[in-house]
Short mmCIF file of C-alpha atoms in Angstrom, two decimals:
data_model
loop_
_atom_site.label_atom_id
_atom_site.label_comp_id
_atom_site.label_asym_id
_atom_site.label_seq_id
_atom_site.Cartn_x
_atom_site.Cartn_y
_atom_site.Cartn_z
CA MET A 1 37.87 102.57 -36.11
CA PRO A 2 38.56 100.86 -32.59
CA LYS A 3 39.81 97.34 -32.95
CA LYS A 4 36.75 95.83 -31.19
CA ASP A 5 34.36 97.59 -33.61
CA ALA A 6 36.55 96.42 -36.59
CA ASP A 7 36.41 92.84 -35.32
CA ARG A 8 32.60 93.06 -35.22
CA SER A 9 32.41 94.16 -38.86
CA THR A 10 34.93 91.62 -40.07
CA PRO A 11 33.46 88.41 -41.61
CA PRO A 12 34.40 85.18 -39.70
CA PRO A 13 36.85 82.90 -41.25
CA LEU A 14 35.83 79.87 -43.50
CA PRO A 15 35.10 76.81 -41.39
CA ALA A 16 36.51 73.44 -42.39
CA PRO A 17 34.25 72.04 -45.27
CA LEU A 18 31.50 69.58 -44.52
CA ALA A 19 32.06 66.10 -46.05
CA VAL A 20 28.29 65.81 -46.70
CA ALA A 21 26.71 68.73 -48.51
CA VAL A 22 23.69 70.56 -46.84
CA ALA A 23 21.39 73.47 -47.46
CA ASP A 24 20.92 76.68 -45.60
CA SER A 25 17.18 76.46 -45.05
CA HIS A 26 16.72 80.19 -44.36
CA THR A 27 18.80 83.05 -45.45
CA HIS A 28 18.59 86.64 -46.78
CA LEU A 29 21.24 87.18 -49.41
CA ASP A 30 19.76 90.58 -50.32
CA MET A 31 20.82 91.81 -46.90
CA GLN A 32 24.41 90.51 -46.97
CA SER A 33 27.59 92.14 -48.29
CA GLY A 34 28.93 91.06 -51.69
CA THR A 35 26.96 89.73 -54.55
CA PRO A 36 24.74 86.66 -54.37
CA ALA A 37 27.09 84.76 -56.66
CA GLU A 38 29.97 85.48 -54.31
CA GLY A 39 27.99 84.36 -51.33
CA LEU A 40 26.81 81.16 -52.97
CA ALA A 41 30.36 80.26 -54.16
CA LYS A 42 31.73 80.83 -50.64
CA ALA A 43 29.01 78.67 -49.15
CA ALA A 44 29.60 75.89 -51.73
CA SER A 45 33.37 75.88 -50.95
CA VAL A 46 32.55 74.53 -47.45
CA GLY A 47 29.72 72.12 -48.39
CA VAL A 48 26.69 74.44 -48.28
CA THR A 49 25.39 73.74 -51.80
CA ALA A 50 21.86 75.18 -51.67
CA VAL A 51 19.93 77.96 -49.89
CA VAL A 52 16.46 79.06 -49.38
CA GLN A 53 16.25 82.69 -50.06
CA VAL A 54 13.34 84.25 -48.01
CA GLY A 55 11.30 87.31 -48.84
CA CYS A 56 9.85 89.45 -46.14
CA ASP A 57 7.82 91.95 -48.31
CA VAL A 58 6.59 92.20 -51.81
CA ALA A 59 9.85 93.70 -53.16
CA GLY A 60 12.00 91.10 -51.36
CA SER A 61 9.78 88.28 -52.40
CA ARG A 62 10.05 89.36 -56.02
CA TRP A 63 13.85 89.42 -55.67
CA ALA A 64 13.89 85.98 -54.12
CA ALA A 65 11.85 84.59 -56.97
CA ASP A 66 14.15 86.19 -59.61
CA LEU A 67 17.29 84.92 -57.87
CA ALA A 68 15.93 81.42 -57.74
CA GLY A 69 15.19 81.72 -61.46
CA GLU A 70 18.76 82.59 -62.05
CA PHE A 71 20.63 80.21 -59.74
CA GLU A 72 19.73 76.49 -59.66
CA GLN A 73 21.07 76.19 -56.10
CA VAL A 74 18.69 78.90 -54.82
CA HIS A 75 15.11 78.07 -53.80
CA ALA A 76 12.75 81.02 -53.13
CA ALA A 77 10.18 81.53 -50.29
CA VAL A 78 7.81 84.44 -50.68
CA ALA A 79 5.69 86.20 -48.00
CA LEU A 80 4.86 89.23 -45.95
CA HIS A 81 6.76 89.11 -42.66
CA PRO A 82 4.37 89.26 -39.72
CA ASN A 83 5.51 92.77 -38.93
CA GLU A 84 4.86 93.84 -42.54
CA ALA A 85 1.15 93.26 -42.46
CA PRO A 86 0.36 95.92 -39.80
CA ARG A 87 2.83 98.32 -41.34
CA LEU A 88 1.06 98.04 -44.75
CA VAL A 89 -2.30 98.84 -43.07
CA LEU A 90 -1.31 101.26 -40.29
CA GLY A 91 1.83 102.83 -41.73
CA ASP A 92 5.38 102.79 -40.56
CA GLY A 93 5.62 105.60 -38.11
CA ASP A 94 8.77 104.26 -36.32
CA GLY A 95 10.57 103.86 -39.60
CA TRP A 96 11.82 100.49 -38.61
CA SER A 97 11.35 99.16 -42.21
CA ARG A 98 13.34 102.17 -43.51
CA GLN A 99 10.53 103.05 -45.87
CA GLN A 100 8.67 105.61 -43.75
CA ARG A 101 5.29 104.69 -45.30
CA GLY A 102 2.02 106.21 -44.53
CA ALA A 103 -1.13 104.15 -43.67
CA GLY A 104 -2.31 102.19 -46.73
CA GLY A 105 -5.40 100.64 -45.26
CA GLU A 106 -6.77 97.11 -45.75
CA ASP A 107 -6.54 97.61 -49.59
CA ALA A 108 -2.74 97.82 -49.35
CA LEU A 109 -2.60 94.49 -47.44
CA GLN A 110 -4.94 92.79 -49.84
CA GLU A 111 -2.96 94.00 -52.87
CA ALA A 112 0.34 92.73 -51.39
CA LEU A 113 -1.15 89.34 -50.54
CA ALA A 114 -2.46 89.01 -54.07
CA GLU A 115 1.15 89.51 -55.29
CA ILE A 116 2.47 86.91 -52.86
CA ASP A 117 -0.21 84.54 -54.20
CA ARG A 118 0.97 85.25 -57.81
CA LEU A 119 4.68 84.66 -56.88
CA ALA A 120 3.85 81.46 -54.99
CA ALA A 121 2.62 79.83 -58.15
CA LEU A 122 6.11 80.07 -59.79
CA PRO A 123 8.04 76.74 -59.99
CA GLN A 124 11.29 78.15 -58.41
CA VAL A 125 9.29 79.30 -55.34
CA LYS A 126 9.31 76.37 -52.95
CA ALA A 127 7.73 77.95 -49.91
CA VAL A 128 5.41 80.61 -48.54
CA GLY A 129 7.09 82.39 -45.77
CA GLU A 130 8.29 83.77 -43.50
CA THR A 131 4.87 84.32 -42.10
CA GLY A 132 3.37 83.75 -38.67
CA LEU A 133 3.10 86.02 -35.61
CA ASP A 134 5.55 88.41 -33.87
CA TYR A 135 4.52 90.02 -30.67
CA PHE A 136 7.95 91.40 -29.86
CA ARG A 137 7.89 94.43 -32.26
CA THR A 138 4.26 94.81 -33.16
CA GLY A 139 1.98 96.13 -30.51
CA PRO A 140 -1.64 94.96 -29.69
CA GLU A 141 -3.11 97.03 -32.51
CA GLY A 142 -1.28 94.90 -35.06
CA VAL A 143 -2.21 91.41 -33.69
CA ASP A 144 -5.46 90.91 -35.58
CA LEU A 145 -3.79 92.12 -38.83
CA GLN A 146 -0.90 89.63 -38.32
CA LYS A 147 -3.37 86.85 -37.79
CA GLU A 148 -5.41 87.76 -40.91
CA SER A 149 -2.12 87.84 -42.92
CA PHE A 150 -1.05 84.50 -41.40
CA ARG A 151 -4.35 82.75 -42.26
CA ARG A 152 -4.08 84.01 -45.88
CA HIS A 153 -0.54 82.70 -46.13
CA ILE A 154 -1.58 79.31 -44.87
CA GLU A 155 -4.32 79.20 -47.56
CA ILE A 156 -1.92 80.27 -50.24
CA ALA A 157 0.67 77.66 -49.32
CA LYS A 158 -1.94 74.87 -49.25
CA ARG A 159 -3.55 75.92 -52.56
CA HIS A 160 -0.19 75.99 -54.40
CA GLY A 161 1.20 72.89 -52.68
CA LYS A 162 4.17 74.76 -51.16
CA ALA A 163 5.85 74.52 -47.82
CA LEU A 164 5.00 76.99 -45.05
CA VAL A 165 7.81 78.78 -43.33
CA ILE A 166 6.83 80.07 -39.76
CA HIS A 167 8.22 83.18 -38.06
CA ASP A 168 7.21 82.74 -34.32
CA ARG A 169 8.49 85.36 -31.88
CA ASP A 170 6.89 85.57 -28.43
CA ALA A 171 3.75 83.95 -29.80
CA HIS A 172 4.19 80.22 -29.54
CA GLN A 173 0.74 79.20 -28.38
CA ASP A 174 -1.09 81.52 -30.74
CA VAL A 175 0.93 80.21 -33.68
CA ILE A 176 0.15 76.60 -32.94
CA ASP A 177 -3.49 77.34 -32.22
CA LEU A 178 -3.90 79.08 -35.51
CA LEU A 179 -2.07 76.39 -37.46
CA LEU A 180 -4.33 73.75 -35.97
CA ALA A 181 -7.50 75.80 -36.47
CA GLU A 182 -6.70 76.56 -40.17
CA GLY A 183 -5.10 73.24 -40.91
CA ALA A 184 -1.30 73.36 -41.41
CA PRO A 185 0.17 72.54 -44.77
CA GLU A 186 1.59 69.08 -45.09
CA ARG A 187 5.10 70.59 -44.96
CA THR A 188 5.39 73.25 -42.31
CA VAL A 189 8.80 74.58 -41.08
CA PHE A 190 9.37 76.55 -37.87
CA HIS A 191 12.18 78.94 -38.92
CA CYS A 192 14.80 79.68 -36.22
CA TYR A 193 13.04 77.57 -33.68
CA SER A 194 12.71 79.35 -30.45
CA GLY A 195 10.44 77.24 -28.28
CA ASP A 196 11.18 74.75 -25.57
CA ALA A 197 11.35 70.92 -25.56
CA ALA A 198 7.68 70.55 -24.69
CA MET A 199 6.64 72.67 -27.79
CA ALA A 200 9.16 70.62 -29.89
CA LYS A 201 7.28 67.42 -28.86
CA VAL A 202 3.98 69.13 -30.02
CA CYS A 203 5.57 70.08 -33.32
CA ALA A 204 6.86 66.52 -33.79
CA GLU A 205 3.40 65.01 -33.16
CA HIS A 206 2.12 67.05 -36.11
CA GLY A 207 5.12 66.25 -38.37
CA TRP A 208 6.33 69.81 -38.50
CA TYR A 209 9.98 70.57 -39.26
CA LEU A 210 12.23 72.58 -36.77
CA SER A 211 15.06 74.73 -38.22
CA PHE A 212 17.81 75.62 -35.77
CA ALA A 213 19.97 78.69 -36.19
CA GLY A 214 22.92 80.37 -34.40
CA PRO A 215 21.20 80.68 -31.06
CA VAL A 216 21.33 76.98 -30.44
CA THR A 217 25.11 77.42 -30.07
CA PHE A 218 24.87 80.21 -27.45
CA LYS A 219 25.84 79.03 -23.98
CA ALA A 220 22.73 80.51 -22.28
CA ASN A 221 20.35 78.66 -24.60
CA GLN A 222 20.25 75.19 -23.06
CA GLU A 223 16.48 75.24 -23.62
CA LEU A 224 17.12 75.26 -27.36
CA ARG A 225 19.50 72.39 -27.10
CA ASP A 226 16.89 70.51 -25.06
CA ALA A 227 14.39 71.06 -27.81
CA LEU A 228 16.74 69.86 -30.45
CA ALA A 229 17.49 66.73 -28.46
CA VAL A 230 13.71 65.64 -28.43
CA THR A 231 13.16 66.59 -32.12
CA PRO A 232 12.96 63.51 -34.41
CA LEU A 233 16.12 63.37 -36.52
CA ASP A 234 14.02 63.28 -39.71
CA ARG A 235 12.42 66.68 -38.81
CA VAL A 236 15.68 68.74 -38.11
CA LEU A 237 16.89 71.47 -40.36
CA VAL A 238 19.67 73.95 -40.08
CA GLU A 239 19.79 77.64 -41.09
CA THR A 240 21.60 80.99 -40.74
CA ASP A 241 18.94 83.56 -40.94
CA ALA A 242 21.88 85.57 -42.18
CA PRO A 243 22.94 88.36 -41.86
CA TYR A 244 21.54 87.85 -38.43
CA LEU A 245 22.11 85.29 -35.52
CA THR A 246 25.77 84.52 -36.18
CA PRO A 247 26.75 81.34 -34.23
CA HIS A 248 29.22 81.19 -31.46
CA PRO A 249 32.14 82.06 -31.32
CA TYR A 250 31.37 84.65 -33.89
CA ARG A 251 28.27 86.23 -32.37
CA GLY A 252 27.84 89.86 -33.35
CA ARG A 253 29.80 89.55 -36.57
CA PRO A 254 28.26 89.27 -40.04
CA ASN A 255 26.57 85.99 -40.78
CA ALA A 256 26.29 84.18 -44.11
CA PRO A 257 25.42 80.71 -45.45
CA TYR A 258 29.13 79.63 -45.36
CA LEU A 259 28.89 79.58 -41.54
CA ILE A 260 26.33 76.69 -41.60
CA PRO A 261 29.09 74.13 -40.71
CA VAL A 262 29.71 76.00 -37.40
CA THR A 263 26.04 75.55 -36.30
CA LEU A 264 25.79 72.06 -37.70
CA ARG A 265 28.81 70.86 -35.73
CA SER A 266 27.49 72.36 -32.47
CA MET A 267 24.17 70.57 -33.19
CA ALA A 268 25.96 67.28 -33.83
CA ASP A 269 27.78 67.70 -30.39
CA THR A 270 24.40 68.20 -28.70
CA LEU A 271 23.01 65.06 -30.34
CA SER A 272 26.17 63.02 -29.82
CA LEU A 273 26.15 62.24 -33.52
CA HIS A 274 29.05 62.40 -36.07
CA GLU A 275 28.71 65.50 -38.16
CA ASP A 276 28.35 63.44 -41.35
CA GLU A 277 25.42 61.53 -39.95
CA LEU A 278 23.67 64.76 -39.00
CA ALA A 279 24.48 66.44 -42.31
CA THR A 280 23.13 63.37 -44.23
CA ALA A 281 19.75 63.64 -42.28
CA ILE A 282 19.62 67.40 -42.63
CA ALA A 283 20.17 67.23 -46.43
CA ALA A 284 17.34 64.82 -46.86
CA ASN A 285 15.11 66.70 -44.60
CA THR A 286 15.58 69.99 -46.34
CA ALA A 287 14.97 68.64 -49.74
CA ARG A 288 11.79 66.79 -48.48
CA ALA A 289 10.46 69.86 -46.63
CA PHE A 290 10.89 72.24 -49.57
CA GLY A 291 10.24 69.74 -52.28
CA TYR A 292 13.25 70.19 -54.42
#
């Protein structure tokens, strides 16, 4: 294997531990190397003592709920990812989900949503998500199906008193419009926030939480740092979205919850705060947002 490729597959080193423990508000342990126990122990060794394990389909949501039932430091979020809803109905012709499914029709979507509703009632499930809208991968034929699924997830979250975790990709205004039309749950989290400062101010007006991931550390993303700067400190969260979105300077290498300190320290620099002050706020915010 060429050295460059080997470097990209090598996990980044452990960062210096945080003095104030925090949570990774959004991760996918089922997509990472090693066992969940190993990943959790590695994270805890640097001060990341809790994670929100997020499901993207029925199988992943069941896995998240089971894991949260096994580990006290894991909190589950269950949902159909925005791209999952049209795949259930229309099929998965491009094979992106690696399942090569045929079209299941509306019944398949309703059956999946019923299972998410069942899982959302479990005590270890703290959130419904990631749900929302994604216009990057799904074409126009899937938009109405995404919106239907999003509305149902909002209703499920409110009925069970759970947080709502938003996936918003290339759909900012439609996500906000639908949240306002349906009535957002009391605790709503924009996962991997990707909007600008103006949108961050709108979110703040409604008391929504903004969770920042590795992209806020990328040099080109000044717009994200501007958004962070105008977000009230009591509404800021941090996440990995691992195994994706590894923070600078490890971009392109495997991400995992133990790298939260890298992103948090970059955020503290942006806000001109000591890392302990930011970590203290984020720890309280995450517990409040997810109700644990």
